[in-house]
Amino acid sequence: MEKRELTASHRKLLGLLRRSGSLSRRSLAAASGLTTAAVSMMTRDMLNLGLLEESDRAQGRRGPPQINLRPTAQAGYVLGIYAEYELIGLTLMDYSGQCLVEHTLRGDFRRVDSVADTLAEAIGAMLTPQPLARAGLLAASLALPARFDGGAMPVWIAPGMAAWRGVDIARQLRDRLGCPVLVENDANCAAIGELHFGAAAPGDSFFYLYIGKGIGGALILNGELHRGRRGNAGEVGALRTRAQSRPSFDDLCAVLLAAGEKPPFPTTDTGWQALADSLAGIAWTQRATGELYHLLYAVTALIDPPDIYLGGTLPAPFIAALRTAVAALTPPPDDDAPLTLPPIHISALPTQHSAAFGAAVLALSQY
């Protein structure tokens, strides 16, 4: 399907409706800061295009009931993809922002004959039982543990994904899927998902710390992703080299295995709580807390964000333990002008699919 010619104001209204489910034109005007006349004109356009539909009626304090509007779920579909060297996560979302299917493919993706073919085969298997989505796919977005150099192609991808380097994944996947394909950093995608469907409010500013195979970050300023000059703003993982221990999922698994503990999979497995309470888990959390505190202190000194969100693929019991421990730390007593970290929140997005979910939201926000 061709991209709809929507303005930023159209997309803003769609975002508010997806988050709320349905709103009246008057409520949309109040929430968006646009005039009622402008909202009426833009919603009329989207009704005519089939992007919106009428839903229930809301009784106001005065006058007749107002007709609420909502996005038309079948107006199109988007696909979010998260890829790393042991896992490919897929999230299919309809035009209203509802997640229809989540699929996880496990394997060894360090070396594959064709990155695009590997992804296309996984996507094809998921879309086969979804003929409407296959026919109405508007766009796909690929979240990668990658850094950029001002262009659409990553210039660096996490170690272990050598086969993915130097590949124009967006173009190759676009040719196979027949729709536009975006490529973005995984932390950026997770932050976008949090902004649109998480605990953050539209227009908020916050720093998102993403803990996955490695560590990364993203910066949201006034409701918009701030990518920076080359697309790497918020890349906090660069502050702690791989020669050092890093508060990451890979680092946690290495510590647990060394202690004779076998990490369960997936990361949503209830067995992770017992590991978080184990001697090895507690020791890792204590060490990782200090590492994260120094990183977040640097973020606070440079950016001074109103809020910090913790998310990623790290199992929920460890995310919760880190949040509590980091929030309890204070600067050393010899610091005569200490900074206080802003409130730290746990991301509302599911850990297993946060980057894929956010990638789908990124595609949805563009079409």
CSV table of N, CA, C and O in Angstrom, one decimal, residues 227-286:
chain,number,residue,atom,x,y,z
A,227,ARG,N,17.6,12.0,17.8
A,227,ARG,CA,18.6,11.1,17.3
A,227,ARG,C,20.0,11.6,17.3
A,227,ARG,O,21.0,10.9,17.2
A,228,GLY,N,20.2,13.0,17.3
A,228,GLY,CA,21.5,13.6,17.3
A,228,GLY,C,22.0,13.7,15.9
A,228,GLY,O,21.4,13.4,14.9
A,229,ARG,N,23.3,14.2,15.8
A,229,ARG,CA,23.9,14.5,14.5
A,229,ARG,C,24.0,13.3,13.6
A,229,ARG,O,23.7,13.3,12.4
A,230,ARG,N,24.4,12.1,14.1
A,230,ARG,CA,24.6,10.9,13.3
A,230,ARG,C,23.6,9.8,13.7
A,230,ARG,O,23.7,8.7,13.1
A,231,GLY,N,22.7,10.1,14.6
A,231,GLY,CA,21.7,9.0,14.9
A,231,GLY,C,22.0,8.2,16.1
A,231,GLY,O,21.3,7.2,16.4
A,232,ASN,N,23.0,8.7,16.9
A,232,ASN,CA,23.4,7.9,18.1
A,232,ASN,C,23.2,8.6,19.4
A,232,ASN,O,23.8,8.2,20.4
A,233,ALA,N,22.4,9.6,19.5
A,233,ALA,CA,22.2,10.2,20.8
A,233,ALA,C,21.6,9.3,21.8
A,233,ALA,O,20.8,8.4,21.5
A,234,GLY,N,22.2,9.4,23.0
A,234,GLY,CA,21.7,8.5,24.1
A,234,GLY,C,22.5,7.2,24.2
A,234,GLY,O,22.2,6.3,25.0
A,235,GLU,N,23.5,7.0,23.3
A,235,GLU,CA,24.2,5.7,23.3
A,235,GLU,C,25.1,5.5,24.5
A,235,GLU,O,26.3,5.6,24.4
A,236,VAL,N,24.5,5.3,25.6
A,236,VAL,CA,25.2,5.3,26.9
A,236,VAL,C,26.2,4.1,26.9
A,236,VAL,O,27.2,4.1,27.7
A,237,GLY,N,25.9,3.0,26.2
A,237,GLY,CA,26.8,1.9,26.2
A,237,GLY,C,28.2,2.2,25.7
A,237,GLY,O,29.1,1.5,26.1
A,238,ALA,N,28.4,3.3,25.0
A,238,ALA,CA,29.7,3.6,24.5
A,238,ALA,C,30.5,4.2,25.6
A,238,ALA,O,31.8,4.3,25.5
A,239,LEU,N,29.9,4.5,26.8
A,239,LEU,CA,30.7,5.0,27.9
A,239,LEU,C,31.3,3.9,28.7
A,239,LEU,O,32.1,4.2,29.6
A,240,ARG,N,30.9,2.7,28.4
A,240,ARG,CA,31.5,1.5,29.2
A,240,ARG,C,32.0,0.5,28.1
A,240,ARG,O,31.1,-0.2,27.6
A,241,THR,N,33.3,0.4,27.9
A,241,THR,CA,33.8,-0.4,26.8
A,241,THR,C,33.6,-1.9,27.1
A,241,THR,O,33.3,-2.3,28.3
A,242,ARG,N,33.7,-2.7,26.1
A,242,ARG,CA,33.5,-4.1,26.2
A,242,ARG,C,34.7,-4.8,26.9
A,242,ARG,O,34.7,-6.0,27.3
A,243,ALA,N,35.8,-4.0,27.2
A,243,ALA,CA,36.9,-4.6,28.0
A,243,ALA,C,36.5,-4.6,29.5
A,243,ALA,O,37.2,-5.2,30.3
A,244,GLN,N,35.4,-3.9,29.8
A,244,GLN,CA,35.0,-3.8,31.2
A,244,GLN,C,33.7,-4.7,31.4
A,244,GLN,O,33.1,-5.0,30.4
A,245,SER,N,33.5,-5.0,32.6
A,245,SER,CA,32.2,-5.7,32.9
A,245,SER,C,31.1,-4.7,32.6
A,245,SER,O,31.2,-3.5,32.8
A,246,ARG,N,29.9,-5.3,32.1
A,246,ARG,CA,28.9,-4.4,31.7
A,246,ARG,C,27.5,-4.9,32.3
A,246,ARG,O,27.3,-6.1,32.3
A,247,PRO,N,26.7,-4.0,32.7
A,247,PRO,CA,25.4,-4.5,33.3
A,247,PRO,C,24.4,-4.9,32.2
A,247,PRO,O,23.5,-4.1,31.9
A,248,SER,N,24.7,-6.0,31.6
A,248,SER,CA,23.9,-6.4,30.4
A,248,SER,C,23.4,-7.9,30.6
A,248,SER,O,23.8,-8.6,31.6
A,249,PHE,N,22.5,-8.3,29.8
A,249,PHE,CA,21.9,-9.7,29.8
A,249,PHE,C,23.0,-10.7,29.6
A,249,PHE,O,23.1,-11.7,30.3
A,250,ASP,N,23.9,-10.5,28.6
A,250,ASP,CA,25.0,-11.4,28.4
A,250,ASP,C,25.9,-11.5,29.6
A,250,ASP,O,26.3,-12.6,29.9
A,251,ASP,N,26.2,-10.4,30.2
A,251,ASP,CA,27.0,-10.4,31.4
A,251,ASP,C,26.4,-11.1,32.5
A,251,ASP,O,27.0,-11.9,33.2
A,252,LEU,N,25.1,-10.9,32.7
A,252,LEU,CA,24.3,-11.7,33.8
A,252,LEU,C,24.4,-13.2,33.5
A,252,LEU,O,24.7,-14.0,34.5
A,253,CYS,N,24.2,-13.6,32.3
A,253,CYS,CA,24.2,-15.0,32.0
A,253,CYS,C,25.6,-15.6,32.2
A,253,CYS,O,25.7,-16.8,32.7
A,254,ALA,N,26.6,-14.9,31.9
A,254,ALA,CA,28.0,-15.4,32.1
A,254,ALA,C,28.2,-15.6,33.6
A,254,ALA,O,28.9,-16.6,34.0
A,255,VAL,N,27.8,-14.7,34.4
A,255,VAL,CA,28.0,-14.8,35.9
A,255,VAL,C,27.2,-16.0,36.4
A,255,VAL,O,27.7,-16.7,37.2
A,256,LEU,N,26.0,-16.1,36.0
A,256,LEU,CA,25.1,-17.2,36.5
A,256,LEU,C,25.7,-18.6,36.1
A,256,LEU,O,25.8,-19.5,36.9
A,257,LEU,N,26.2,-18.7,34.8
A,257,LEU,CA,26.8,-20.0,34.3
A,257,LEU,C,28.0,-20.3,35.1
A,257,LEU,O,28.3,-21.4,35.4
A,258,ALA,N,28.8,-19.3,35.4
A,258,ALA,CA,30.1,-19.5,36.1
A,258,ALA,C,29.8,-20.0,37.6
A,258,ALA,O,30.6,-20.7,38.1
A,259,ALA,N,28.6,-19.6,38.1
A,259,ALA,CA,28.2,-20.1,39.4
A,259,ALA,C,27.4,-21.4,39.4
A,259,ALA,O,27.0,-21.8,40.4
A,260,GLY,N,27.3,-22.0,38.2
A,260,GLY,CA,26.6,-23.3,38.1
A,260,GLY,C,25.1,-23.2,37.9
A,260,GLY,O,24.4,-24.2,38.1
A,261,GLU,N,24.6,-22.0,37.7
A,261,GLU,CA,23.2,-21.7,37.5
A,261,GLU,C,22.9,-21.7,36.0
A,261,GLU,O,23.6,-20.9,35.3
A,262,LYS,N,21.9,-22.4,35.6
A,262,LYS,CA,21.5,-22.4,34.1
A,262,LYS,C,20.4,-21.4,33.9
A,262,LYS,O,19.3,-21.6,34.4
A,263,PRO,N,20.6,-20.3,33.2
A,263,PRO,CA,19.5,-19.4,32.9
A,263,PRO,C,18.4,-20.0,32.1
A,263,PRO,O,18.7,-20.7,31.1
A,264,PRO,N,17.1,-19.8,32.5
A,264,PRO,CA,16.0,-20.3,31.7
A,264,PRO,C,15.7,-19.4,30.6
A,264,PRO,O,16.1,-18.3,30.5
A,265,PHE,N,15.0,-20.0,29.6
A,265,PHE,CA,14.5,-19.2,28.5
A,265,PHE,C,13.1,-19.6,28.2
A,265,PHE,O,12.7,-20.7,28.4
A,266,PRO,N,12.2,-18.6,27.9
A,266,PRO,CA,12.5,-17.2,27.6
A,266,PRO,C,12.8,-16.4,28.8
A,266,PRO,O,12.7,-16.9,30.0
A,267,THR,N,13.0,-15.1,28.6
A,267,THR,CA,13.3,-14.2,29.7
A,267,THR,C,12.1,-13.9,30.6
A,267,THR,O,12.2,-13.4,31.7
A,268,THR,N,10.9,-14.3,30.1
A,268,THR,CA,9.7,-14.2,30.9
A,268,THR,C,9.4,-15.4,31.9
A,268,THR,O,8.5,-15.4,32.6
A,269,ASP,N,10.3,-16.4,31.8
A,269,ASP,CA,10.2,-17.6,32.6
A,269,ASP,C,10.2,-17.2,34.1
A,269,ASP,O,11.0,-16.4,34.5
A,270,THR,N,9.3,-17.8,34.9
A,270,THR,CA,9.2,-17.5,36.3
A,270,THR,C,10.4,-17.9,37.1
A,270,THR,O,10.6,-17.5,38.2
A,271,GLY,N,11.2,-18.8,36.5
A,271,GLY,CA,12.4,-19.2,37.2
A,271,GLY,C,13.5,-18.1,37.4
A,271,GLY,O,14.4,-18.2,38.2
A,272,TRP,N,13.3,-17.0,36.7
A,272,TRP,CA,14.2,-15.9,36.9
A,272,TRP,C,14.2,-15.2,38.3
A,272,TRP,O,15.1,-14.7,38.8
A,273,GLN,N,13.0,-15.3,38.9
A,273,GLN,CA,12.9,-14.7,40.2
A,273,GLN,C,13.8,-15.5,41.2
A,273,GLN,O,14.5,-14.9,42.1
A,274,ALA,N,13.8,-16.8,41.1
A,274,ALA,CA,14.7,-17.6,42.0
A,274,ALA,C,16.2,-17.2,41.8
A,274,ALA,O,17.0,-17.1,42.7
A,275,LEU,N,16.5,-17.0,40.5
A,275,LEU,CA,17.9,-16.6,40.2
A,275,LEU,C,18.2,-15.2,40.7
A,275,LEU,O,19.4,-15.0,41.1
A,276,ALA,N,17.3,-14.3,40.7
A,276,ALA,CA,17.5,-13.0,41.2
A,276,ALA,C,17.7,-13.0,42.7
A,276,ALA,O,18.4,-12.2,43.3
A,277,ASP,N,17.1,-14.0,43.4
A,277,ASP,CA,17.3,-14.2,44.8
A,277,ASP,C,18.5,-15.0,45.2
A,277,ASP,O,18.8,-15.2,46.4
A,278,SER,N,19.2,-15.6,44.2
A,278,SER,CA,20.3,-16.5,44.5
A,278,SER,C,21.5,-15.7,44.9
A,278,SER,O,21.6,-14.5,44.6
A,279,LEU,N,22.5,-16.3,45.4
A,279,LEU,CA,23.8,-15.6,45.8
A,279,LEU,C,24.4,-15.0,44.6
A,279,LEU,O,24.9,-13.9,44.6
A,280,ALA,N,24.5,-15.8,43.5
A,280,ALA,CA,25.1,-15.3,42.2
A,280,ALA,C,24.3,-14.1,41.7
A,280,ALA,O,24.9,-13.1,41.2
A,281,GLY,N,22.9,-14.2,41.7
A,281,GLY,CA,22.1,-13.1,41.2
A,281,GLY,C,22.2,-11.9,42.0
A,281,GLY,O,22.3,-10.8,41.5
A,282,ILE,N,22.3,-12.0,43.3
A,282,ILE,CA,22.4,-10.9,44.2
A,282,ILE,C,23.8,-10.2,44.0
A,282,ILE,O,23.9,-9.0,44.0
A,283,ALA,N,24.8,-11.0,43.9
A,283,ALA,CA,26.2,-10.5,43.7
A,283,ALA,C,26.2,-9.7,42.4
A,283,ALA,O,26.8,-8.6,42.3
A,284,TRP,N,25.6,-10.2,41.3
A,284,TRP,CA,25.6,-9.5,40.0
A,284,TRP,C,24.8,-8.2,40.1
A,284,TRP,O,25.3,-7.2,39.6
A,285,THR,N,23.7,-8.2,40.8
A,285,THR,CA,22.9,-7.0,40.9
A,285,THR,C,23.7,-6.0,41.7
A,285,THR,O,23.6,-4.8,41.3
A,286,GLN,N,24.4,-6.3,42.7
A,286,GLN,CA,25.1,-5.4,43.5
A,286,GLN,C,26.2,-4.7,42.7
A,286,GLN,O,26.4,-3.5,42.7
